[in-house]
Structure formats: C-alpha cells, structure tokens
Amino acid sequence: MTATSGGGFCLMVEGLGLAGMTETPLVIVNAQRPGPSTGLPTRTEQGDLKFVIHASHGEFPRAVLAPGNAEQAFYLMAKAFNLADQYQTPVIVLGDQHLNDSYFTVDELDLTQIEIERGSIVFDDRISSAKDYKRYTWDDSGVSPRILPGQSEAVLYADSDEHTEAGHITESAEVRKQQMDKRMKKLEGMRQKMELPVIYPSEKSDIVILGWGSTYGAIKEAVEIMNRDGLKTQMIHFSEIYPFPSKDLSGEISTDAKVIAVETNYTGQFADFFKFETVIPIYHKILKYDGRPISPEEIVTEVKNQIT
Amino acid sequence: MFTLEEYKSVDPIAWCPGCGNFYILEALKNAFVELQKKPSEIVIVSGIGQAPKTPHYLRCNAFNGLHGRTLPVATGVKLANHELTVLAEGGDGDGYAEGGNHFIHAMRRNINITYLVHNNQVYGLTKGQTSPTSELGYMSRTTPAGSLSPPMIPLLLAIASNCTFVARGFSGDKVHLTHLIKEGILHKGFAFIEILQPCVSFNRVNTFQWYKNRVYKVTGQPDYDPNNRLMAFKMAQEWGERIPIGLIYKADRPTLDEQESAIKEVCLVKQKVDQESFERLLEILY
C-alpha cells in the first residue's frame, strides 16, 4: 500500500499502469487536495475522481472506493486490500484533506466483519510441475494463480511489456488480444463485488441529494434538516464507485424525484459519471471549489433556492 | 547441484549477433553456478533497454518493469524477502539518465542487492542516441553536431554516494567479470558493477578492440587499496588511454534490510497476520 495526495499520485501514474500490466496487487490512498499543480496544498477538494478512474495510458482494470467517514474508511480499507489481492490489480481509495484530517466519534470497530482474502496465491502443491508454471496463464475469471518468489520451486517472469502466458515479451497480435481479454475480465468480477450506495431515509422522496466520499456527514445532516422542515428529502451516498455497482438503482428512488448532486469540485465529476452509468438525469449540481469543506447549512440553503 | 542447464531459459534471444550482452549473460550464469544459487531464490529486476532483457534469457524470477525504475522495485523485493538473492540490471540510459535519482539513494541506503549496469555509451534499443555516458562530441541523431555535455562518471558518483562496493568489469573479459559478479553478490550491502559493453550496431567508437587496448586490472597494482576512499576517487577518474577494471572501492557498513526493525526477526513474506496485536492497536486508538 502507498498513501499520497493528488500531486504525488499524478507523479507516480506510470507505476499505476505498471501494476495494472504486471497484475500486481496494490492499494493506493489518494487524499485529494485542490489542484492543479501545487494548488491549495493544505486544503480539500473532490477533484481527482475522473483522474483516478482514467489515470495512465492504456486500459486495465482498477477499483475506486471513497469512504464517507472514519468507520467506512476502516471497513473499506480492508475491502480495498481484499479486492487488490483477489483481482491482482490496483485499488484506489479516495479520501480528501477534509476526511483524512478530521476527528470522528465511532462505535467500536467490529473485527469479526473483516476477513483477509489473499486470492489466488499458490505454493508447490497446486503447481503440477514447477517448470511449467506460467504467471499469466489463461483463466476465465481473468485472475491467474501467482507464486511468491522463493516460496516454491517455480519461477515467475513479470513484464511491463505485453507478454505471453509465461511472462515473456511478445509482439503477437493474438497473444495481445488474449492478455487484454484476460486482464479486463477482472473488471466484471470486481463490479459484482461493489455495494450499492447508502440510501437515507429509505422512503422515496421528491428531492434526492446525491453525493460520494467525504460529503457524507454534511449531506446526511442536511437531509435531516430538510425533513424536519417538512421537505421530503432522501440522500444517496456512494462510497464504492468504480466499477459502478451492477445492481439496479431505479427501484430505490422516485422516478420524478429531483436529483441534486453535491460535490466539492468545479465540474460535478461524480454527477457526470452517475448519469452516464444510470441514465438518471441530474436536476441540479451544488458545487464548492474554494478548498473548504461544504456544510449542511450551505446544502440546505442551496437546495431550497433550487426547488422554489 | 545446479548446473548451467538449470539457468537455461526458453525465451529466444533478441540481441544483435556479436552484442557485448552475450558475455555478460554467460558471466552471470557462471556466477550463479559457482555460488550454487537456486533459480527460484534469485530475483532479477530490470528496466527498459537491451540490457534489461537479460533476465528473460535466464531461468530465475524476473521483473522487467519501467525505464529507469529498477532500483525501487529491487529494494521492495529485498525488503519483502531478504532471504532472496536480488539483482537489478539495466543499461547506462536506464540507470544513469531516467534512473539517476534512484541510483544515488539506493547506494546511500545500502540495500543488500547487486546492481549491474551494462554501459555501452549509447541508447541501443532505440537505435543509437547519445546517452549520459557518451563521450563529449559523440555524434548521433540526437546530437548531430556532437554531444555538448561531458559524460558522467558513475564510479565517482558511486563512491561519493557512499556505495559500499564499486567495481567495473568488461564484457570482453568473461572470467574476470564472473569473479566480480560473484564478489558483488557475496558483498553485504549495495554492490554496483559497471560493465563496459561494446554495442556492435550503434557505437562505432567504443568497440571491443578500443576497450581491449585500454583496460587493465586494478588488482595487483602496487599499493592500491580499495578500502582507501581517496585512492578510489583518484582511480575512478582515470579514463582515456588507460581504463581501470576490477574492485575500485569497498566499505563496510550496516545494510538497510538488516537495520529495519520490522523484518529483523522473521522476513516479511513469512510473517502471519497477528490478530491479537491488531486488537491491541485498536485498544490504543480508542
């Protein structure tokens, strides 16, 4: 695992592609800060979502998680490690300065909920012949059994070049296609493991506030204020973002609800992504990009302005 | 008993006929045989270039990664399992240009690995551009009027960076090179071995004959002491009519992997998740 902020992540993106190509399990924490470049280095923003989904040249599978508070961060970090090991690919956990530098009161964390899943690591007993071992052997799941060097008689070749099943450099069109297919299959596997957003309260409402990551607390409180004021409002908060959960959302929200996205960035990066994945239209975006976290009161005021 | 056969790879070699890399590959295999290293316990990390293809032509664990970034990966491998024999391998372009920063800090940290740099004074994979070790005035398509910058002197940089084993070999002297690689692997700490490697396709100046006329061995030179840093600095500067090869500098200090407290008792790869200490950690946080 490595932890950084947007600037460091940006610098090391070639390593992200390397992990994707060599199928190396890797967890990266990006505590976002306002960019571009040095930007506001000690402040907060949700400006890197589209960047981390697409970062690096070429295509490879990855997962993006974005906890909304300390408790979610605890359980999602475990999930990040499990996904990275099970799918042998990078998993990015998006925080931001607001989330990472905040204090929270949490209920006792439940270790029994956490199971360490190392995925397909093989030792001698599962390799029929050590000399025949191939690191990138075809598997319908896209995941090839991996060995740990020195822990068996087999050897492995890992390569940043396109490679054969054995890990040697190749220019073959056929092998290229096979290895691309193998790697990209992992994306579908991970999609099945992504959880639906938190929907609060559960009854359908006329107004839906859509958020992700560190705005969880502010949106939840804003929804409570709105409902107290007699305006039926519902929060949909995503912390498991990419690949976008496959389960259908349409039954969860009212078909004529006004969906208002709340994000701390300029363009509404998640709103665009959500619309692309669900075809649910966004009625309005509340965006804050001055480097400061958004408050429940700011959300309530802006929502009321928009619906009246 | 491991024979040469044990280190034989099935991958066909893509180097030009007569390439200096062939002798380095043979020297490397010979060193493994002489040291009786088990193929599954060797890891070679390489970058991008002709030299970094070397690990594919051996049977051992190999990680052929990014241009210039061999040493961070090799450091990671050694920290994950310091019982492995870890080597990093690349060329002058890979190691001295893109990888220059990693080179300095890996030497300073004294991670217990062996770093082989095939120095042919040219970018061979990309068909002959001027590299950080090309001679002043060297003409290529990137410097058609001749290189305007003097070459860097990696041995001087290594001694100044507190590298604990600084040596130079010549691919035209396989027996001597085998000996150096063996010594480098046996050395406790970061062993840097620069290997003079003629590029038969793109460097028409620094040929096998050019080197043969110039290289001489420092071993046996009267009063030469590789433990003497000032003497080593002086020796490392010699280049031109005479070029010294052999062990130029050697020092003794603790390695990174033996000082790292988390892996002192048991190497990282063999450590199990300790649920109880995790629970204790949570207690402290509450």
Coordinates of C-alpha atoms in Angstrom, one line a residue:
Chain A
M1 CA 0.0 0.0 0.0
T2 CA 1.0 3.6 -0.6
A3 CA -0.6 6.8 0.6
T4 CA -0.3 10.1 -1.1
S5 CA -2.3 13.1 -2.3
G6 CA -3.2 14.2 -5.8
G7 CA 0.2 15.7 -6.6
G8 CA 2.1 12.6 -5.6
F9 CA -0.4 10.3 -7.4
C10 CA 0.0 12.4 -10.5
L11 CA 3.8 12.0 -10.4
M12 CA 3.6 8.2 -10.0
V13 CA 1.0 7.3 -12.5
E14 CA 3.4 5.3 -14.6
G15 CA 3.6 3.0 -11.6
L16 CA -0.2 2.6 -11.7
G17 CA 0.0 1.3 -15.2
L18 CA 2.9 -0.9 -14.3
A19 CA 0.8 -2.6 -11.6
G20 CA -2.1 -3.0 -14.0
M21 CA 0.1 -4.6 -16.6
T22 CA 2.2 -6.8 -14.3
E23 CA -1.0 -7.7 -12.4
T24 CA 0.5 -6.6 -9.1
P25 CA -1.9 -6.2 -6.1
L26 CA -1.7 -2.6 -5.0
V27 CA -3.7 -0.3 -2.7
I28 CA -3.3 3.5 -3.2
V29 CA -4.8 6.1 -0.9
N30 CA -5.2 9.5 -2.5
A31 CA -6.1 12.2 0.0
Q32 CA -7.3 14.7 -2.6
R33 CA -6.3 18.4 -2.3
P34 CA -7.2 21.2 -4.7
G35 CA -5.1 21.3 -7.9
P36 CA -3.9 21.5 -10.5
S37 CA -0.2 21.6 -9.7
T38 CA 0.6 22.7 -6.2
G39 CA -2.9 24.3 -5.9
L40 CA -4.1 24.7 -2.4
P41 CA -1.9 22.0 -0.9
T42 CA -3.3 22.1 2.7
R43 CA -7.0 22.3 1.7
T44 CA -9.7 20.0 0.5
E45 CA -11.4 19.1 -2.8
Q46 CA -13.0 16.1 -4.6
G47 CA -11.2 17.0 -7.8
D48 CA -9.4 13.7 -8.7
L49 CA -12.3 11.3 -9.3
K50 CA -12.2 11.3 -13.1
F51 CA -8.4 11.4 -13.0
V52 CA -8.1 8.2 -10.9
I53 CA -10.7 6.3 -12.9
H54 CA -8.7 7.1 -16.1
A55 CA -5.1 7.7 -15.0
S56 CA -2.3 6.0 -17.0
H57 CA -2.1 5.4 -20.7
G58 CA -3.8 2.2 -22.0
E59 CA -6.6 0.2 -20.4
F60 CA -6.6 -2.0 -17.4
P61 CA -9.0 -2.9 -14.6
R62 CA -8.9 -1.0 -11.3
A63 CA -11.3 -0.2 -8.5
V64 CA -12.1 3.1 -6.8
L65 CA -13.5 3.4 -3.3
A66 CA -14.3 6.6 -1.4
P67 CA -15.3 6.3 2.2
G68 CA -17.6 8.9 3.7
N69 CA -16.4 8.8 7.3
A70 CA -13.9 7.1 9.6
E71 CA -16.0 4.0 10.1
Q72 CA -16.5 3.4 6.4
A73 CA -12.8 4.1 5.9
F74 CA -11.9 1.3 8.3
Y75 CA -14.0 -1.3 6.6
L76 CA -13.3 -0.1 3.0
M77 CA -9.6 -0.3 3.5
A78 CA -10.0 -4.0 4.3
K79 CA -12.1 -4.4 1.2
A80 CA -9.5 -2.5 -0.8
F81 CA -6.8 -5.0 0.2
N82 CA -9.0 -7.9 -0.5
L83 CA -10.0 -6.7 -3.9
A84 CA -6.4 -5.9 -4.8
D85 CA -5.3 -9.4 -3.8
Q86 CA -8.2 -11.2 -5.3
Y87 CA -8.0 -9.4 -8.6
Q88 CA -4.2 -8.7 -8.7
T89 CA -4.7 -5.1 -9.7
P90 CA -4.6 -1.6 -8.3
V91 CA -7.4 -0.4 -5.9
I92 CA -7.6 3.3 -5.2
V93 CA -9.1 4.7 -2.0
L94 CA -10.1 8.3 -2.5
G95 CA -10.1 10.5 0.6
D96 CA -9.5 14.2 0.8
Q97 CA -8.0 16.6 3.3
H98 CA -11.4 17.0 4.9
L99 CA -11.9 13.3 5.6
N100 CA -8.3 12.5 6.4
D101 CA -7.7 15.3 8.8
S102 CA -11.0 15.1 10.7
Y103 CA -11.8 13.5 14.0
F104 CA -14.8 11.2 14.3
T105 CA -16.6 9.5 17.2
V106 CA -17.2 5.9 16.1
D107 CA -18.8 2.9 17.6
E108 CA -16.4 0.1 18.4
L109 CA -15.0 -1.3 15.2
D110 CA -16.0 -4.9 14.6
L111 CA -13.0 -7.0 13.6
T112 CA -15.2 -10.0 13.0
Q113 CA -16.6 -8.3 9.9
I114 CA -13.2 -8.4 8.4
E115 CA -11.9 -11.4 6.6
I116 CA -8.5 -11.3 4.9
E117 CA -8.8 -12.8 1.4
R118 CA -5.4 -13.2 -0.3
G119 CA -6.8 -14.5 -3.5
S120 CA -5.0 -17.0 -5.7
I121 CA -1.5 -17.4 -4.3
V122 CA -0.2 -20.9 -5.0
F123 CA 2.5 -22.9 -3.4
D124 CA 4.1 -26.1 -4.7
D125 CA 1.2 -28.4 -4.1
R126 CA -1.0 -26.6 -6.6
I127 CA 1.6 -26.4 -9.4
S128 CA 1.7 -29.7 -11.3
S129 CA 5.2 -29.1 -12.4
A130 CA 7.3 -26.2 -11.2
K131 CA 9.0 -25.9 -14.6
D132 CA 5.6 -25.5 -16.4
Y133 CA 4.4 -22.6 -14.2
K134 CA 3.1 -19.6 -16.1
R135 CA 2.4 -16.4 -14.3
Y136 CA -0.2 -15.1 -16.7
T137 CA -2.0 -18.4 -17.6
W138 CA -5.5 -18.0 -19.0
D139 CA -8.3 -18.1 -16.6
D140 CA -12.0 -17.3 -17.3
S141 CA -12.0 -15.0 -14.2
G142 CA -9.0 -13.1 -15.6
V143 CA -7.1 -14.0 -12.4
S144 CA -4.0 -16.2 -12.8
P145 CA -2.6 -18.0 -9.8
R146 CA 0.5 -16.2 -8.6
I147 CA 3.5 -17.5 -6.7
L148 CA 5.7 -15.6 -4.2
P149 CA 9.3 -15.8 -5.3
G150 CA 11.3 -18.2 -3.2
Q151 CA 8.3 -19.9 -1.7
S152 CA 8.1 -22.6 -4.2
E153 CA 10.3 -24.3 -6.8
A154 CA 8.7 -22.4 -9.6
V155 CA 10.0 -19.1 -11.0
L156 CA 7.9 -16.2 -12.4
Y157 CA 8.5 -13.7 -15.2
A158 CA 6.6 -10.4 -14.8
D159 CA 6.7 -7.9 -17.5
S160 CA 5.6 -4.3 -18.3
D161 CA 5.8 -5.2 -22.0
E162 CA 2.9 -7.1 -23.4
H163 CA 3.7 -10.7 -22.5
T164 CA 2.9 -14.3 -23.2
E165 CA 1.2 -16.5 -20.6
A166 CA 4.8 -17.3 -19.4
G167 CA 5.6 -13.6 -18.9
H168 CA 8.0 -13.2 -21.8
I169 CA 7.9 -10.2 -24.1
T170 CA 5.7 -10.6 -27.2
E171 CA 4.5 -8.6 -30.3
S172 CA 1.9 -11.3 -31.2
A173 CA -1.5 -9.8 -32.1
E174 CA -3.2 -13.0 -30.9
V175 CA -1.5 -13.0 -27.5
R176 CA -2.0 -9.3 -27.1
K177 CA -5.8 -9.8 -27.5
Q178 CA -5.8 -12.8 -25.2
Q179 CA -4.0 -11.0 -22.4
M180 CA -6.1 -7.8 -22.8
D181 CA -9.3 -10.0 -22.6
K182 CA -7.8 -11.8 -19.5
R183 CA -7.0 -8.6 -17.7
M184 CA -10.2 -6.8 -18.5
K185 CA -12.4 -9.7 -17.3
K186 CA -11.4 -8.7 -13.8
L187 CA -13.4 -5.5 -14.1
E188 CA -16.6 -7.5 -14.3
G189 CA -15.6 -9.6 -11.3
M190 CA -15.0 -6.6 -9.3
R191 CA -18.2 -4.9 -10.4
Q192 CA -20.2 -7.8 -8.8
K193 CA -18.5 -7.1 -5.5
M194 CA -19.3 -3.4 -5.4
E195 CA -22.0 -2.4 -2.9
L196 CA -25.0 -0.1 -3.6
P197 CA -25.0 3.4 -2.1
V198 CA -26.3 4.3 1.4
I199 CA -29.9 5.5 0.9
Y200 CA -31.3 7.5 3.8
P201 CA -34.1 7.6 4.8
S202 CA -35.4 4.6 2.9
E203 CA -38.8 6.0 1.8
K204 CA -38.9 7.6 -1.6
S205 CA -38.8 11.4 -1.7
D206 CA -39.4 14.3 -4.1
I207 CA -35.9 15.5 -3.6
V208 CA -32.8 13.3 -3.8
I209 CA -29.4 14.5 -2.7
L210 CA -26.6 12.6 -4.4
G211 CA -23.1 12.5 -3.0
W212 CA -19.9 10.5 -2.7
G213 CA -16.9 10.4 -0.3
S214 CA -16.3 12.9 2.4
T215 CA -19.6 14.9 1.9
Y216 CA -21.4 12.0 3.7
G217 CA -21.8 13.8 7.1
A218 CA -22.9 17.2 5.6
I219 CA -25.4 15.6 3.3
K220 CA -26.9 13.4 6.0
E221 CA -27.3 16.3 8.3
A222 CA -28.8 18.5 5.5
V223 CA -31.4 15.7 4.7
E224 CA -32.4 15.6 8.4
I225 CA -32.8 19.4 8.5
M226 CA -34.9 19.3 5.3
N227 CA -37.2 16.6 6.6
R228 CA -37.6 18.4 9.9
D229 CA -38.6 21.5 7.8
G230 CA -41.3 19.4 6.1
L231 CA -39.4 18.9 2.8
K232 CA -39.3 15.2 2.0
T233 CA -35.6 14.6 1.0
Q234 CA -33.5 11.5 0.6
M235 CA -29.7 11.0 0.5
I236 CA -28.0 8.6 -1.9
H237 CA -24.3 8.4 -0.9
F238 CA -21.8 6.3 -2.9
S239 CA -18.6 5.0 -1.3
E240 CA -18.0 2.2 -3.8
I241 CA -17.6 4.0 -7.1
Y242 CA -15.7 2.1 -9.8
P243 CA -16.5 -0.2 -11.4
F244 CA -20.0 1.2 -10.9
P245 CA -22.2 -1.3 -8.9
S246 CA -24.2 -3.5 -11.3
K247 CA -27.3 -3.6 -9.2
D248 CA -30.2 -1.6 -10.5
L249 CA -30.9 1.6 -8.6
S250 CA -34.1 2.7 -10.4
G251 CA -36.4 0.9 -7.9
E252 CA -34.8 2.8 -5.0
I253 CA -35.7 6.3 -6.0
S254 CA -38.8 8.0 -7.2
T255 CA -39.0 8.3 -11.0
D256 CA -39.9 12.0 -10.8
A257 CA -37.5 12.9 -8.0
K258 CA -35.3 16.0 -8.4
V259 CA -31.8 14.6 -8.1
I260 CA -29.4 17.3 -6.8
A261 CA -25.7 16.4 -6.8
V262 CA -23.4 17.8 -4.1
E263 CA -19.7 17.7 -4.7
T264 CA -16.6 19.8 -3.7
N265 CA -15.2 20.3 -7.2
Y266 CA -16.0 22.6 -10.2
T267 CA -17.5 20.3 -12.8
G268 CA -19.5 17.7 -10.8
Q269 CA -17.4 14.8 -11.7
F270 CA -19.4 12.1 -10.0
A271 CA -22.7 13.6 -11.3
D272 CA -21.5 13.1 -14.8
F273 CA -20.3 9.6 -14.1
F274 CA -23.6 8.7 -12.3
K275 CA -25.7 10.0 -15.2
F276 CA -23.5 8.0 -17.7
E277 CA -23.9 4.8 -15.7
T278 CA -27.6 5.0 -14.6
V279 CA -29.2 7.4 -17.2
I280 CA -30.9 9.1 -14.3
P281 CA -30.9 12.8 -15.0
I282 CA -29.3 15.3 -12.6
Y283 CA -31.7 18.2 -11.8
H284 CA -29.1 20.5 -10.3
K285 CA -25.5 20.4 -9.0
I286 CA -24.3 22.1 -5.9
L287 CA -20.5 22.6 -6.3
K288 CA -18.0 24.1 -4.0
Y289 CA -14.4 24.5 -5.1
D290 CA -12.8 27.1 -2.8
G291 CA -10.8 24.5 -0.9
R292 CA -13.1 24.4 2.1
P293 CA -15.5 21.6 3.1
I294 CA -19.2 22.0 2.4
S295 CA -21.6 22.5 5.4
P296 CA -25.1 21.1 6.0
E297 CA -26.4 24.7 6.1
E298 CA -24.9 25.6 2.7
I299 CA -26.5 22.5 1.2
V300 CA -30.0 23.2 2.7
T301 CA -29.9 26.9 1.6
E302 CA -28.9 26.0 -2.0
V303 CA -31.4 23.1 -2.3
K304 CA -34.2 25.4 -1.1
N305 CA -33.2 28.0 -3.6
Q306 CA -33.3 25.5 -6.4
I307 CA -36.7 23.9 -5.6
T308 CA -38.7 27.1 -5.0
Chain B
M1 CA 23.8 -29.3 -7.6
F2 CA 22.9 -26.6 -10.0
T3 CA 24.5 -26.7 -13.5
L4 CA 24.3 -24.2 -16.3
E5 CA 21.3 -26.2 -17.6
E6 CA 19.3 -25.1 -14.6
Y7 CA 19.5 -21.5 -15.6
K8 CA 18.6 -22.0 -19.2
S9 CA 15.5 -20.0 -20.4
V10 CA 13.2 -21.0 -23.3
D11 CA 12.9 -17.4 -24.4
P12 CA 14.7 -16.7 -27.7
I13 CA 17.4 -14.0 -27.5
A14 CA 16.7 -10.8 -29.4
W15 CA 20.1 -9.2 -29.3
C16 CA 22.3 -8.4 -32.4
P17 CA 24.9 -11.0 -33.2
G18 CA 28.2 -10.2 -31.5
C19 CA 26.5 -8.0 -28.9
G20 CA 28.5 -7.4 -25.7
N21 CA 25.5 -8.5 -23.7
F22 CA 26.0 -12.2 -24.6
Y23 CA 29.2 -12.4 -22.5
I24 CA 27.5 -10.6 -19.6
L25 CA 24.7 -13.2 -19.7
E26 CA 27.3 -16.0 -19.6
A27 CA 29.2 -14.4 -16.8
L28 CA 26.0 -14.1 -14.8
K29 CA 25.1 -17.7 -15.3
N30 CA 28.6 -18.8 -14.4
A31 CA 28.5 -16.7 -11.2
F32 CA 25.2 -18.4 -10.2
V33 CA 26.6 -21.8 -10.9
E34 CA 29.8 -21.1 -8.9
L35 CA 27.7 -19.8 -6.0
Q36 CA 25.2 -22.6 -6.4
K37 CA 22.2 -20.2 -6.3
K38 CA 18.8 -21.9 -6.6
P39 CA 16.9 -20.4 -9.6
S40 CA 13.7 -19.9 -7.6
E41 CA 15.6 -17.9 -4.9
I42 CA 17.0 -15.4 -7.4
V43 CA 15.1 -12.3 -8.5
I44 CA 16.4 -10.0 -11.2
V45 CA 14.7 -6.7 -11.6
S46 CA 15.3 -4.8 -14.8
G47 CA 14.2 -1.6 -16.5
I48 CA 13.8 -0.9 -20.2
G49 CA 16.5 -1.3 -22.9
Q50 CA 18.5 -4.1 -24.4
A51 CA 20.4 -4.9 -21.1
P52 CA 17.1 -5.2 -19.2
K53 CA 16.0 -8.1 -21.5
T54 CA 18.8 -10.2 -19.8
P55 CA 16.6 -11.8 -17.0
H56 CA 14.3 -13.2 -19.7
Y57 CA 17.3 -15.2 -21.0
L58 CA 17.9 -16.9 -17.7
R59 CA 15.7 -19.2 -15.6
C60 CA 15.1 -17.3 -12.4
N61 CA 12.4 -14.9 -11.1
A62 CA 12.3 -11.7 -13.2
F63 CA 10.5 -8.4 -13.1
N64 CA 11.0 -6.4 -16.2
G65 CA 9.4 -3.1 -15.2
L66 CA 9.8 0.6 -16.1
H67 CA 12.5 2.6 -17.7
G68 CA 14.9 3.8 -15.0
R69 CA 12.9 2.3 -12.1
T70 CA 14.7 -0.9 -11.4
L71 CA 16.1 0.0 -8.0
P72 CA 12.8 0.9 -6.2
V73 CA 11.3 -2.4 -7.2
A74 CA 14.5 -4.3 -6.3
T75 CA 14.6 -2.5 -2.9
G76 CA 10.9 -3.6 -2.4
V77 CA 11.6 -7.2 -3.3
K78 CA 14.6 -7.4 -0.9
L79 CA 12.5 -5.8 1.9
A80 CA 9.7 -8.3 1.3
N81 CA 12.0 -11.2 1.4
H82 CA 15.6 -10.5 2.3
E83 CA 16.5 -14.2 2.0
L84 CA 16.3 -13.9 -1.8
T85 CA 19.3 -13.1 -3.9
V86 CA 18.2 -9.8 -5.6
L87 CA 19.9 -8.2 -8.6
A88 CA 19.0 -5.1 -10.6
E89 CA 20.1 -4.8 -14.2
G90 CA 19.9 -2.2 -16.8
G91 CA 21.9 0.0 -19.2
D92 CA 23.5 3.4 -19.0
G93 CA 20.4 5.2 -20.4
D94 CA 18.1 3.4 -18.0
G95 CA 20.3 3.6 -14.9
Y96 CA 22.1 6.9 -15.2
A97 CA 19.5 9.1 -17.0
E98 CA 16.0 8.3 -16.0
G99 CA 17.2 6.2 -13.0
G100 CA 19.8 8.6 -11.8
N101 CA 18.0 9.7 -8.7
H102 CA 17.1 6.2 -7.6
F103 CA 20.7 5.2 -8.2
I104 CA 22.1 7.8 -5.7
H105 CA 19.5 6.9 -3.0
A106 CA 19.8 3.1 -3.3
M107 CA 23.5 3.4 -2.7
R108 CA 23.1 5.7 0.2
R109 CA 20.6 3.3 1.8
N110 CA 22.9 0.3 1.3
I111 CA 20.2 -2.2 0.5
N112 CA 21.8 -5.6 0.1
I113 CA 21.4 -6.1 -3.7
T114 CA 23.7 -6.2 -6.7
Y115 CA 23.3 -3.7 -9.5
L116 CA 24.7 -4.5 -12.9
V117 CA 24.9 -1.6 -15.4
H118 CA 25.7 -2.5 -19.0
N119 CA 27.4 0.7 -20.1
N120 CA 27.7 0.8 -23.9
Q121 CA 27.7 4.7 -24.0
V122 CA 24.7 4.7 -26.3
Y123 CA 20.9 4.1 -26.4
G124 CA 21.0 0.7 -28.2
L125 CA 17.3 -0.4 -28.0
T126 CA 16.1 2.9 -29.6
K127 CA 18.8 2.7 -32.3
G128 CA 21.7 4.8 -31.3
Q129 CA 21.0 8.1 -29.4
T130 CA 23.6 9.9 -27.2
S131 CA 23.4 8.6 -23.6
P132 CA 24.7 10.1 -20.3
T133 CA 28.0 8.3 -20.7
S134 CA 28.6 9.1 -24.4
E135 CA 31.9 10.9 -25.0
L136 CA 32.0 14.7 -25.4
G137 CA 31.5 15.4 -29.1
Y138 CA 29.8 12.0 -29.7
M139 CA 27.7 12.2 -32.9
S140 CA 24.3 10.7 -33.1
R141 CA 20.9 11.6 -34.5
T142 CA 20.1 13.4 -31.2
T143 CA 23.4 15.2 -31.2
P144 CA 24.2 15.6 -35.0
A145 CA 26.9 18.3 -34.2
G146 CA 28.4 16.1 -31.4
S147 CA 27.4 15.9 -27.7
L148 CA 27.8 19.2 -26.0
S149 CA 27.9 17.7 -22.5
P150 CA 30.8 15.7 -21.0
P151 CA 29.9 12.1 -19.9
M152 CA 29.0 11.5 -16.3
I153 CA 31.5 9.4 -14.3
P154 CA 29.3 6.8 -12.5
L155 CA 32.1 5.3 -10.4
L156 CA 32.9 8.7 -8.9
L157 CA 29.2 9.3 -8.2
A158 CA 29.0 5.9 -6.5
I159 CA 32.0 6.5 -4.2
A160 CA 30.6 9.9 -3.3
S161 CA 27.2 8.4 -2.6
N162 CA 28.8 6.0 0.0
C163 CA 28.2 2.9 -2.1
T164 CA 29.9 0.0 -0.3
F165 CA 31.0 -1.9 -3.3
V166 CA 32.1 -0.1 -6.5
A167 CA 33.5 -2.2 -9.4
R168 CA 34.0 -2.1 -13.1
G169 CA 34.1 -5.1 -15.4
F170 CA 34.5 -5.6 -19.2
S171 CA 32.2 -7.9 -21.1
G172 CA 35.3 -8.9 -23.2
D173 CA 36.8 -10.5 -20.1
K174 CA 34.3 -13.0 -19.0
V175 CA 36.3 -14.8 -16.4
H176 CA 37.2 -11.5 -14.6
L177 CA 33.5 -10.4 -14.9
T178 CA 32.2 -13.6 -13.4
H179 CA 34.5 -13.1 -10.5
L180 CA 33.3 -9.5 -10.0
I181 CA 29.6 -10.6 -10.1
K182 CA 30.3 -13.3 -7.6
E183 CA 32.0 -10.9 -5.3
G184 CA 29.2 -8.4 -5.7
I185 CA 26.6 -11.0 -4.8
L186 CA 28.6 -12.1 -1.8
H187 CA 29.1 -8.5 -0.6
K188 CA 26.9 -7.5 2.3
G189 CA 25.4 -4.2 1.0
F190 CA 24.8 -2.4 -2.3
A191 CA 27.2 -3.7 -4.9
F192 CA 27.5 -1.6 -8.0
I193 CA 29.2 -3.2 -11.0
E194 CA 29.5 -1.1 -14.1
I195 CA 30.2 -3.3 -17.1
L196 CA 31.9 -1.9 -20.2
Q197 CA 29.8 -3.4 -23.0
P198 CA 30.5 -2.6 -26.7
C199 CA 27.4 -2.0 -28.8
V200 CA 28.3 -3.5 -32.2
S201 CA 25.4 -1.9 -34.0
F202 CA 25.4 1.7 -32.9
N203 CA 28.6 2.6 -31.2
R204 CA 31.4 2.5 -33.8
V205 CA 33.9 4.3 -31.5
N206 CA 34.0 2.3 -28.3
T207 CA 34.4 -1.1 -29.8
F208 CA 35.8 -4.4 -28.3
Q209 CA 39.2 -3.5 -29.7
W210 CA 39.0 0.0 -28.3
Y211 CA 38.4 -1.3 -24.8
K212 CA 40.9 -4.2 -25.2
N213 CA 43.7 -1.7 -25.9
R214 CA 42.9 0.3 -22.8
V215 CA 41.5 -1.8 -19.9
Y216 CA 43.8 -3.0 -17.1
K217 CA 43.1 -4.7 -13.8
V218 CA 43.5 -2.7 -10.5
T219 CA 44.1 -5.9 -8.6
G220 CA 47.9 -6.3 -8.3
Q221 CA 48.6 -2.6 -8.9
P222 CA 51.3 -1.7 -6.4
D223 CA 49.9 -0.1 -3.2
Y224 CA 46.4 0.1 -4.5
D225 CA 43.9 -0.3 -1.6
P226 CA 40.2 -0.3 -2.5
N227 CA 39.4 0.5 1.2
N228 CA 41.1 3.8 0.8
R229 CA 38.4 6.3 -0.4
L230 CA 40.8 9.0 -1.6
M231 CA 42.8 6.4 -3.7
A232 CA 39.5 5.1 -5.1
F233 CA 38.4 8.6 -6.1
K234 CA 41.6 9.0 -8.0
M235 CA 41.3 5.6 -9.6
A236 CA 37.7 6.3 -10.6
Q237 CA 38.7 9.3 -12.6
E238 CA 41.1 7.5 -14.8
W239 CA 39.6 7.2 -18.3
G240 CA 41.1 7.5 -21.8
E241 CA 44.4 5.9 -22.7
R242 CA 44.0 3.5 -19.7
I243 CA 40.8 2.3 -18.1
P244 CA 40.9 0.5 -14.8
I245 CA 38.7 -2.5 -14.2
G246 CA 38.2 -4.5 -11.0
L247 CA 37.2 -3.6 -7.5
I248 CA 37.7 0.1 -7.2
Y249 CA 36.1 0.8 -3.8
K250 CA 34.8 -1.2 -0.8
A251 CA 33.5 -0.2 2.6
D252 CA 31.7 -1.9 5.4
R253 CA 28.5 -0.5 7.0
P254 CA 25.1 -1.9 8.0
T255 CA 22.6 -2.7 5.2
L256 CA 19.1 -1.3 5.1
D257 CA 17.5 -4.7 5.4
E258 CA 19.4 -5.7 8.5
Q259 CA 18.6 -2.5 10.2
E260 CA 14.8 -2.5 9.5
S261 CA 13.3 -3.5 12.9
A262 CA 10.1 -5.0 11.4
I263 CA 12.0 -7.7 9.5
K264 CA 14.9 -8.3 11.8
E265 CA 13.5 -11.5 13.3
V266 CA 11.4 -13.0 10.5
C267 CA 11.4 -11.9 6.9
L268 CA 8.3 -10.1 5.8
V269 CA 6.9 -12.8 3.4
K270 CA 6.9 -15.4 6.2
Q271 CA 5.1 -13.2 8.8
K272 CA 1.5 -14.0 9.5
V273 CA -1.3 -11.6 10.4
D274 CA -1.3 -11.3 14.1
Q275 CA -5.0 -10.7 15.1
E276 CA -4.1 -10.1 18.7
S277 CA -1.7 -7.3 18.1
F278 CA -4.2 -5.7 15.8
E279 CA -6.8 -5.8 18.5
R280 CA -4.2 -4.2 20.9
L281 CA -3.6 -1.5 18.4
L282 CA -7.3 -0.7 18.2
E283 CA -7.4 -0.5 22.0
I284 CA -4.7 2.1 21.9
L285 CA -6.7 4.1 19.3
Y286 CA -9.9 4.1 21.3

